Coordinates of C-alpha atoms in Angstrom, one line a residue:
Chain A
M1 CA -189.3 106.8 -10.1
N2 CA -189.6 102.9 -10.7
E3 CA -187.8 100.3 -8.8
Y4 CA -185.3 100.0 -11.6
S5 CA -184.1 103.2 -12.5
S6 CA -184.7 102.7 -16.0
R7 CA -187.7 102.0 -17.8
L8 CA -186.4 100.3 -20.7
L9 CA -185.2 97.6 -18.1
E10 CA -188.4 97.4 -16.1
T11 CA -190.5 96.9 -19.4
A12 CA -188.0 94.1 -20.3
V13 CA -188.3 92.6 -16.7
N14 CA -191.9 92.7 -17.1
E15 CA -192.0 90.8 -20.7
L16 CA -189.5 88.2 -19.1
S17 CA -191.3 87.4 -16.2
R18 CA -194.7 86.6 -18.2
L19 CA -192.7 83.7 -19.4
P20 CA -193.8 80.4 -17.2
G21 CA -191.7 79.6 -14.4
I22 CA -189.8 83.0 -14.8
G23 CA -190.0 85.4 -11.7
K24 CA -189.4 88.9 -11.0
K25 CA -186.1 88.0 -9.9
T26 CA -185.1 85.5 -12.6
A27 CA -186.4 88.3 -14.8
L28 CA -184.2 91.0 -13.5
R29 CA -181.0 88.4 -13.8
L30 CA -181.8 87.5 -17.3
A31 CA -182.3 91.1 -18.5
L32 CA -179.1 92.3 -16.6
H33 CA -177.3 89.2 -18.4
I34 CA -178.4 90.3 -21.6
L35 CA -177.3 94.1 -20.8
R36 CA -173.6 92.4 -20.2
E37 CA -173.5 90.5 -23.6
D38 CA -172.7 92.1 -26.8
K39 CA -176.0 93.9 -28.8
S40 CA -175.8 91.0 -31.4
F41 CA -176.9 88.6 -28.3
A42 CA -179.8 90.8 -27.6
S43 CA -180.8 91.2 -31.1
N44 CA -180.4 87.4 -32.0
L45 CA -182.4 86.6 -29.2
G46 CA -185.3 89.0 -29.4
G47 CA -185.2 88.6 -33.4
S48 CA -185.4 84.9 -33.3
I49 CA -188.6 85.1 -30.6
V50 CA -190.4 87.7 -33.2
K51 CA -189.4 85.8 -36.5
M52 CA -190.3 82.3 -35.0
R53 CA -193.6 83.4 -33.8
N54 CA -194.4 85.3 -37.2
E55 CA -193.3 82.9 -39.6
I56 CA -194.0 79.2 -38.1
L57 CA -196.9 77.3 -39.5
F58 CA -198.9 74.4 -38.6
C59 CA -198.5 71.4 -41.1
A60 CA -201.4 71.1 -42.9
K61 CA -201.2 67.2 -42.7
C62 CA -199.9 66.3 -39.3
N63 CA -200.7 69.8 -37.4
N64 CA -197.1 69.9 -35.9
I65 CA -195.4 72.9 -35.8
S66 CA -193.3 73.6 -39.2
D67 CA -191.3 75.9 -41.5
D68 CA -193.3 74.8 -44.5
N69 CA -196.9 74.0 -45.5
I70 CA -195.8 70.3 -45.0
C71 CA -193.5 69.3 -42.3
G72 CA -190.2 67.9 -42.6
I73 CA -191.5 64.6 -41.4
C74 CA -194.6 64.3 -43.5
S75 CA -192.6 64.9 -46.9
N76 CA -189.6 62.8 -45.9
H77 CA -190.7 59.8 -48.4
K78 CA -187.9 57.3 -46.3
R79 CA -190.8 57.6 -43.3
N80 CA -193.6 55.1 -43.2
E81 CA -196.6 56.5 -44.2
N82 CA -198.8 53.8 -43.3
L83 CA -198.2 54.3 -39.4
V84 CA -199.3 57.3 -37.4
C85 CA -198.3 58.4 -34.1
V86 CA -200.9 60.2 -32.5
V87 CA -199.4 62.6 -29.6
E88 CA -200.8 65.3 -27.5
N89 CA -198.2 68.2 -28.8
T90 CA -195.0 69.1 -30.3
Q91 CA -192.8 68.1 -27.4
D92 CA -194.1 64.5 -27.2
V93 CA -193.1 64.4 -31.2
I94 CA -189.9 65.5 -30.4
A95 CA -189.7 62.7 -27.2
V96 CA -190.7 60.1 -29.6
E97 CA -188.1 61.3 -32.5
N98 CA -185.2 61.1 -29.8
T99 CA -186.0 57.5 -29.3
S100 CA -184.9 56.6 -32.8
Q101 CA -187.4 53.7 -32.5
F102 CA -190.3 55.2 -34.8
N103 CA -190.2 55.4 -38.3
G104 CA -193.7 56.4 -39.2
I105 CA -195.4 60.0 -39.3
Y106 CA -197.5 61.6 -36.5
H107 CA -200.7 63.3 -35.8
V108 CA -200.5 66.1 -33.2
L109 CA -203.8 66.8 -31.5
G110 CA -202.7 70.2 -30.1
G111 CA -204.2 68.8 -26.5
I112 CA -206.0 66.2 -24.8
I113 CA -209.7 66.0 -23.9
S114 CA -210.0 67.8 -20.2
P115 CA -213.2 69.4 -19.0
I116 CA -211.9 70.7 -16.3
D117 CA -209.9 73.2 -18.7
G118 CA -212.8 73.5 -20.7
I119 CA -211.1 71.3 -23.6
G120 CA -213.6 69.0 -25.5
P121 CA -212.9 66.6 -28.8
N122 CA -214.0 69.5 -31.2
D123 CA -210.7 71.7 -29.6
L124 CA -208.7 69.0 -31.0
S125 CA -207.7 67.9 -34.8
I126 CA -209.9 64.8 -34.2
S127 CA -211.9 65.1 -37.2
K128 CA -208.8 65.9 -38.9
L129 CA -207.3 62.6 -38.0
I130 CA -210.6 60.8 -39.0
K131 CA -210.3 62.5 -42.4
R132 CA -206.5 61.5 -42.8
I133 CA -207.6 57.7 -42.1
N134 CA -210.5 57.9 -44.7
E135 CA -208.2 59.9 -47.3
E136 CA -204.3 58.5 -46.6
E137 CA -203.4 54.7 -46.8
I138 CA -203.2 54.4 -42.9
K139 CA -202.9 50.7 -42.0
E140 CA -202.0 51.5 -37.8
I141 CA -202.4 54.4 -35.5
I142 CA -200.3 54.2 -32.2
L143 CA -202.1 56.1 -29.5
A144 CA -199.1 57.6 -27.4
L145 CA -201.0 59.8 -25.2
P146 CA -200.4 60.4 -21.8
S147 CA -201.3 57.9 -18.8
T148 CA -203.6 60.1 -17.2
V149 CA -207.2 60.1 -17.1
E150 CA -207.4 62.8 -19.4
G151 CA -205.1 61.1 -21.6
D152 CA -206.9 57.7 -21.4
T153 CA -210.4 59.3 -21.8
T154 CA -209.0 61.0 -25.3
S155 CA -207.5 57.6 -26.2
F156 CA -210.8 55.9 -25.7
Y157 CA -212.7 58.5 -27.6
I158 CA -210.3 58.2 -30.6
Y159 CA -210.6 54.5 -30.4
K160 CA -214.6 54.4 -30.5
L161 CA -214.6 56.6 -33.5
V162 CA -211.6 54.7 -35.5
K163 CA -212.9 51.2 -34.7
E164 CA -215.1 50.9 -37.6
F165 CA -212.4 51.8 -39.9
D166 CA -210.0 48.5 -41.7
I167 CA -207.1 49.7 -39.5
E168 CA -205.1 48.5 -36.4
V169 CA -205.2 50.5 -33.1
T170 CA -202.5 50.4 -30.7
T171 CA -201.1 52.2 -27.6
I172 CA -197.7 52.4 -26.1
A173 CA -196.7 49.6 -23.4
K174 CA -197.3 50.9 -19.8
G175 CA -195.0 49.5 -17.1
I176 CA -192.1 50.0 -14.9
S177 CA -189.1 52.3 -16.7
I178 CA -185.9 50.6 -17.8
G179 CA -183.4 50.7 -14.5
E180 CA -186.3 51.1 -12.0
E181 CA -186.6 49.1 -9.1
L182 CA -189.8 47.1 -8.6
E183 CA -190.3 48.4 -5.2
Y184 CA -190.4 51.9 -6.1
A185 CA -192.7 51.4 -8.7
D186 CA -196.4 52.5 -8.0
E187 CA -198.9 49.5 -7.6
I188 CA -201.0 50.5 -10.8
T189 CA -198.0 50.5 -13.1
L190 CA -196.4 47.3 -11.7
G191 CA -200.0 45.5 -11.9
R192 CA -200.1 46.6 -15.6
S193 CA -196.9 45.3 -16.1
I194 CA -197.9 41.8 -15.2
I195 CA -201.3 41.7 -16.8
N196 CA -199.2 42.9 -19.9
R197 CA -196.1 40.3 -19.5
L198 CA -194.3 39.6 -22.6
P199 CA -192.8 36.1 -23.9
F200 CA -189.5 36.5 -22.8
D201 CA -188.1 35.0 -26.2
K202 CA -189.6 38.3 -27.9
I203 CA -188.4 41.1 -26.1
Chain B
M1 CA -184.0 67.3 -40.5
N2 CA -183.4 68.8 -37.0
E3 CA -184.6 67.5 -34.0
Y4 CA -187.3 70.2 -33.6
S5 CA -188.9 69.9 -37.3
S6 CA -188.8 73.9 -37.7
R7 CA -185.5 75.6 -38.0
L8 CA -187.3 78.6 -36.6
L9 CA -188.0 76.6 -33.3
E10 CA -184.6 75.5 -33.3
T11 CA -183.3 79.1 -33.6
A12 CA -185.3 80.3 -31.1
V13 CA -184.6 77.4 -28.5
N14 CA -181.1 77.7 -29.1
E15 CA -181.0 81.4 -28.4
L16 CA -183.2 81.0 -25.3
S17 CA -180.7 78.5 -24.0
R18 CA -177.7 80.8 -24.0
L19 CA -179.5 82.5 -21.4
P20 CA -178.2 81.6 -17.6
G21 CA -179.8 79.1 -15.7
I22 CA -182.1 78.0 -19.0
G23 CA -181.3 74.6 -20.6
K24 CA -182.5 73.0 -23.9
K25 CA -185.7 71.5 -22.1
T26 CA -186.6 75.0 -20.7
A27 CA -186.0 76.9 -23.8
L28 CA -188.2 74.4 -25.4
R29 CA -190.9 75.0 -23.1
L30 CA -190.9 78.6 -22.9
A31 CA -190.6 78.8 -27.2
L32 CA -193.8 76.6 -27.2
H33 CA -195.3 79.2 -24.8
I34 CA -194.8 82.1 -27.1
L35 CA -195.7 80.1 -30.0
R36 CA -199.2 79.6 -28.2
E37 CA -199.6 83.2 -27.2
D38 CA -200.6 86.0 -29.2
K39 CA -198.5 87.6 -31.7
S40 CA -197.7 90.6 -29.4
F41 CA -196.5 88.8 -27.0
A42 CA -193.6 87.9 -28.9
S43 CA -193.0 91.1 -30.1
N44 CA -193.7 92.8 -26.9
L45 CA -191.1 90.7 -25.3
G46 CA -188.4 90.3 -28.6
G47 CA -188.8 94.1 -28.9
S48 CA -188.2 95.0 -25.2
I49 CA -185.1 93.1 -25.4
V50 CA -183.5 94.4 -28.2
K51 CA -184.9 97.8 -27.4
M52 CA -183.4 97.8 -24.0
R53 CA -180.0 96.4 -24.9
N54 CA -179.8 99.1 -27.7
E55 CA -181.1 102.3 -25.8
I56 CA -179.6 101.7 -22.3
L57 CA -177.2 104.3 -20.8
F58 CA -175.0 104.3 -17.9
C59 CA -175.3 107.1 -15.5
A60 CA -172.6 109.5 -16.2
K61 CA -172.4 110.3 -12.6
C62 CA -173.2 106.9 -10.2
N63 CA -172.6 104.6 -13.3
N64 CA -175.9 102.7 -12.9
I65 CA -177.9 101.8 -15.6
S66 CA -180.0 104.5 -16.8
D67 CA -182.7 105.7 -19.4
D68 CA -180.8 109.3 -19.5
N69 CA -177.4 110.5 -19.3
I70 CA -177.7 111.3 -15.6
C71 CA -180.1 108.6 -14.0
G72 CA -183.3 109.2 -12.3
I73 CA -181.7 109.0 -8.8
C74 CA -179.0 111.2 -9.4
S75 CA -181.2 113.7 -11.0
N76 CA -183.7 113.7 -8.0
H77 CA -182.9 116.9 -5.9
K78 CA -184.7 115.3 -2.8
R79 CA -181.7 112.9 -2.5
N80 CA -179.0 113.6 0.0
E81 CA -176.3 114.3 -2.3
N82 CA -173.7 114.2 0.5
L83 CA -174.3 110.6 1.3
V84 CA -173.1 108.1 -1.1
C85 CA -173.7 104.3 -1.3
V86 CA -171.1 102.2 -2.9
V87 CA -172.5 98.9 -4.7
E88 CA -171.4 96.1 -6.7
N89 CA -173.9 96.5 -9.4
T90 CA -177.5 97.6 -10.5
Q91 CA -178.8 94.6 -8.7
D92 CA -177.7 96.2 -5.5
V93 CA -179.1 99.5 -6.2
I94 CA -182.7 98.0 -6.5
A95 CA -181.9 95.7 -3.4
V96 CA -181.0 99.1 -1.3
E97 CA -183.9 101.1 -2.8
N98 CA -186.3 98.4 -1.8
T99 CA -185.6 98.7 1.8
S100 CA -186.5 102.5 1.5
Q101 CA -184.0 103.1 4.2
F102 CA -181.9 105.2 2.1
N103 CA -182.2 108.6 0.9
G104 CA -178.8 109.2 -0.3
I105 CA -177.3 108.5 -4.1
Y106 CA -175.2 105.7 -5.1
H107 CA -171.9 104.8 -6.7
V108 CA -172.0 101.6 -8.7
L109 CA -168.7 100.0 -9.0
G110 CA -169.5 97.3 -12.0
G111 CA -168.2 94.5 -10.2
I112 CA -165.3 93.9 -7.2
I113 CA -161.8 93.0 -7.0
S114 CA -161.6 89.4 -8.0
P115 CA -158.1 88.3 -9.0
I116 CA -159.6 84.6 -9.8
D117 CA -161.8 86.4 -12.4
G118 CA -159.1 88.7 -13.5
I119 CA -161.0 91.5 -12.1
G120 CA -158.6 94.2 -10.4
P121 CA -159.4 97.7 -9.3
N122 CA -158.8 99.2 -12.6
D123 CA -161.6 97.5 -14.3
L124 CA -163.9 99.0 -11.7
S125 CA -164.8 102.6 -11.5
I126 CA -162.9 103.3 -8.5
S127 CA -161.0 106.2 -9.8
K128 CA -164.3 107.7 -10.8
L129 CA -165.5 107.5 -7.3
I130 CA -162.2 109.5 -6.1
K131 CA -163.2 111.9 -8.6
R132 CA -166.6 112.3 -7.3
I133 CA -165.2 112.9 -3.9
N134 CA -163.0 115.7 -5.1
E135 CA -165.4 117.4 -7.0
E136 CA -168.9 116.7 -5.2
E137 CA -169.6 117.8 -1.8
I138 CA -169.6 114.2 -0.6
K139 CA -169.6 113.8 3.2
E140 CA -170.1 110.1 4.1
I141 CA -169.7 107.0 1.6
I142 CA -171.0 103.7 2.8
L143 CA -169.3 100.7 1.5
A144 CA -172.5 98.3 0.6
L145 CA -170.3 95.5 -0.9
P146 CA -171.1 91.8 -0.4
S147 CA -169.8 90.2 2.7
T148 CA -167.3 88.0 1.0
V149 CA -163.7 87.9 0.7
E150 CA -163.7 89.7 -2.8
G151 CA -166.4 92.2 -1.3
D152 CA -164.2 92.9 1.9
T153 CA -161.2 93.2 -0.1
T154 CA -162.7 95.8 -2.4
S155 CA -164.0 97.4 0.6
F156 CA -160.7 97.9 2.4
Y157 CA -159.0 99.0 -0.7
I158 CA -161.4 101.9 -1.2
Y159 CA -161.2 102.6 2.3
K160 CA -157.3 102.9 2.0
L161 CA -157.8 105.5 -1.1
V162 CA -160.5 107.6 0.9
K163 CA -159.5 107.9 4.2
E164 CA -156.7 110.8 3.5
F165 CA -160.3 112.6 2.5
D166 CA -162.1 114.9 4.9
I167 CA -165.0 112.1 4.9
E168 CA -166.8 109.9 6.7
V169 CA -166.4 106.3 5.4
T170 CA -169.0 103.6 6.8
T171 CA -169.9 100.2 6.0
I172 CA -173.5 98.4 6.3
A173 CA -173.9 96.5 9.5
K174 CA -173.0 92.7 9.2
G175 CA -176.4 92.0 10.2
I176 CA -176.6 89.8 6.5
S177 CA -175.2 86.6 6.7
I178 CA -171.6 86.2 5.9
G179 CA -171.2 84.6 2.4
E180 CA -174.9 86.2 1.3
E181 CA -175.3 88.3 -1.7
L182 CA -176.9 91.4 -1.0
E183 CA -179.3 90.6 -4.0
Y184 CA -180.7 87.9 -2.2
A185 CA -180.9 89.4 1.5
D186 CA -184.6 90.3 2.7
E187 CA -185.5 93.9 3.2
I188 CA -185.5 94.5 6.9
T189 CA -182.3 92.9 7.2
L190 CA -180.8 94.9 4.9
G191 CA -182.6 98.1 6.0
R192 CA -181.3 97.7 9.6
S193 CA -177.6 97.3 8.3
I194 CA -177.9 100.4 6.6
I195 CA -179.1 101.8 9.4
N196 CA -176.6 100.3 11.8
R197 CA -173.5 101.4 9.6
L198 CA -170.3 101.6 11.5
P199 CA -167.1 103.4 10.9
F200 CA -164.8 101.6 8.8
D201 CA -162.2 101.6 11.2
K202 CA -164.0 100.1 14.1
I203 CA -165.1 96.9 12.7

C-alpha cells in the first residue's frame, strides 16, 4: 500500500515534484487539481509538454529556441541585422523583447562561463558568434550578460575575442534602477552610475 | 510574433500557468527546465498526468481516489471495518494515514457544506455514508473534518443524521489549531487528535 492509495496519483506526484521549486505537497495539490478538472485539461497540459520537448528546435542562426530552423526574430526582415544583442538564455531574450527598446537580433550563448559549475567557453555558443561576425554584416554587438562575476568574465572573454574585428562592442548600462532611492542602492552600483554619468540633455 | 519566439513554448507556458499557484514567470521557468532535460523527462511527466486523469477511479465503497473499483484501504482485510473515519478529501486520507494512528477505513465526502461556494449536503457523499451505516457493520464513525465553520456545520449535519443509529459518533480532539486545515497539520498533533477523539455530544 503506497502513501497515496493510488499508484497513478503517486507516479504523477513524483513526476511533478521533479520540477524545480515543486515539493511533494505542492505536487500533490497540483495533481489533485488536475483530477478535479476535465480530462481535456490533463490532455492539453500533458500533451503540450511532450509536444514542446519533442518538436522544439534551436534557431540555426541565433541559438534561441524556435519552432522552425530559423526563429521568428532572425527571419523578421524588419529587425536590424547589424545589431546583435548577446544574452545568456531564452529568458533574457524575452526580458529584452518586453522592453520594446530593441530592434536588433540576438545571439543566445546558452549559459555563461562558470568554472564552479564546470561550464567553460567551449560549452557555450561563442565560436558560433565569431562565425556570425565573420559571415554576417554585424556592426555592433551589445553584451547583455548578468552583472555577476561569471557574467563579467564571459563578457570580457568575448570582448577579447571580438575586439580585433571592425565592430563596435557595447554593454548594457549598469546603474540604479528607475524608481530606486539612492540610499537603498548598493555602493558598487551607485559608484558605477556616478562614474558612468551622462550629459543631462542626452537622457 | 508571440512573446516567446515559439508557439510550442507559448502553449506549454499557458497550460502550466493554468495550474493553481503557477504564474506566467514560474510556468516559463518550468517549461525551460523541461526543455533542458532529456525527452524522457517530458514524456514521463506529460504521460503520467494524462494517464492519471484518464484511468483513476473513485472507490465504490469509500469514495477515495483509487486505481481499482475498490481502493487498497477498503480491500485490506487487516483494517478495522467497524471504524470509519469521515474526511473531506483525499489529502485528508493521506494526512491521517501518515500519522500511523488509524487502522480503520474511510469515507471521503468530496467536500464540506459551504453555502458561499454553493456546496450543499446533496453535493457530498453523505447519503452514501448513511447507506454504508445501514449495510455495513460500522460501530463507530470518527468525524475528522476541518476545524472551521464549514467543517463544524458538516460535522453537526452528519451527527444529526446518524445519531439515531446504534453507532458511536466521535470527532477528532481539537488538538489541532482552530482554523487550520488537516493537510497542513503535523503528524504528531493530528495523530494525538485521533487517539483523543471525544463523543460528539460532549464537545
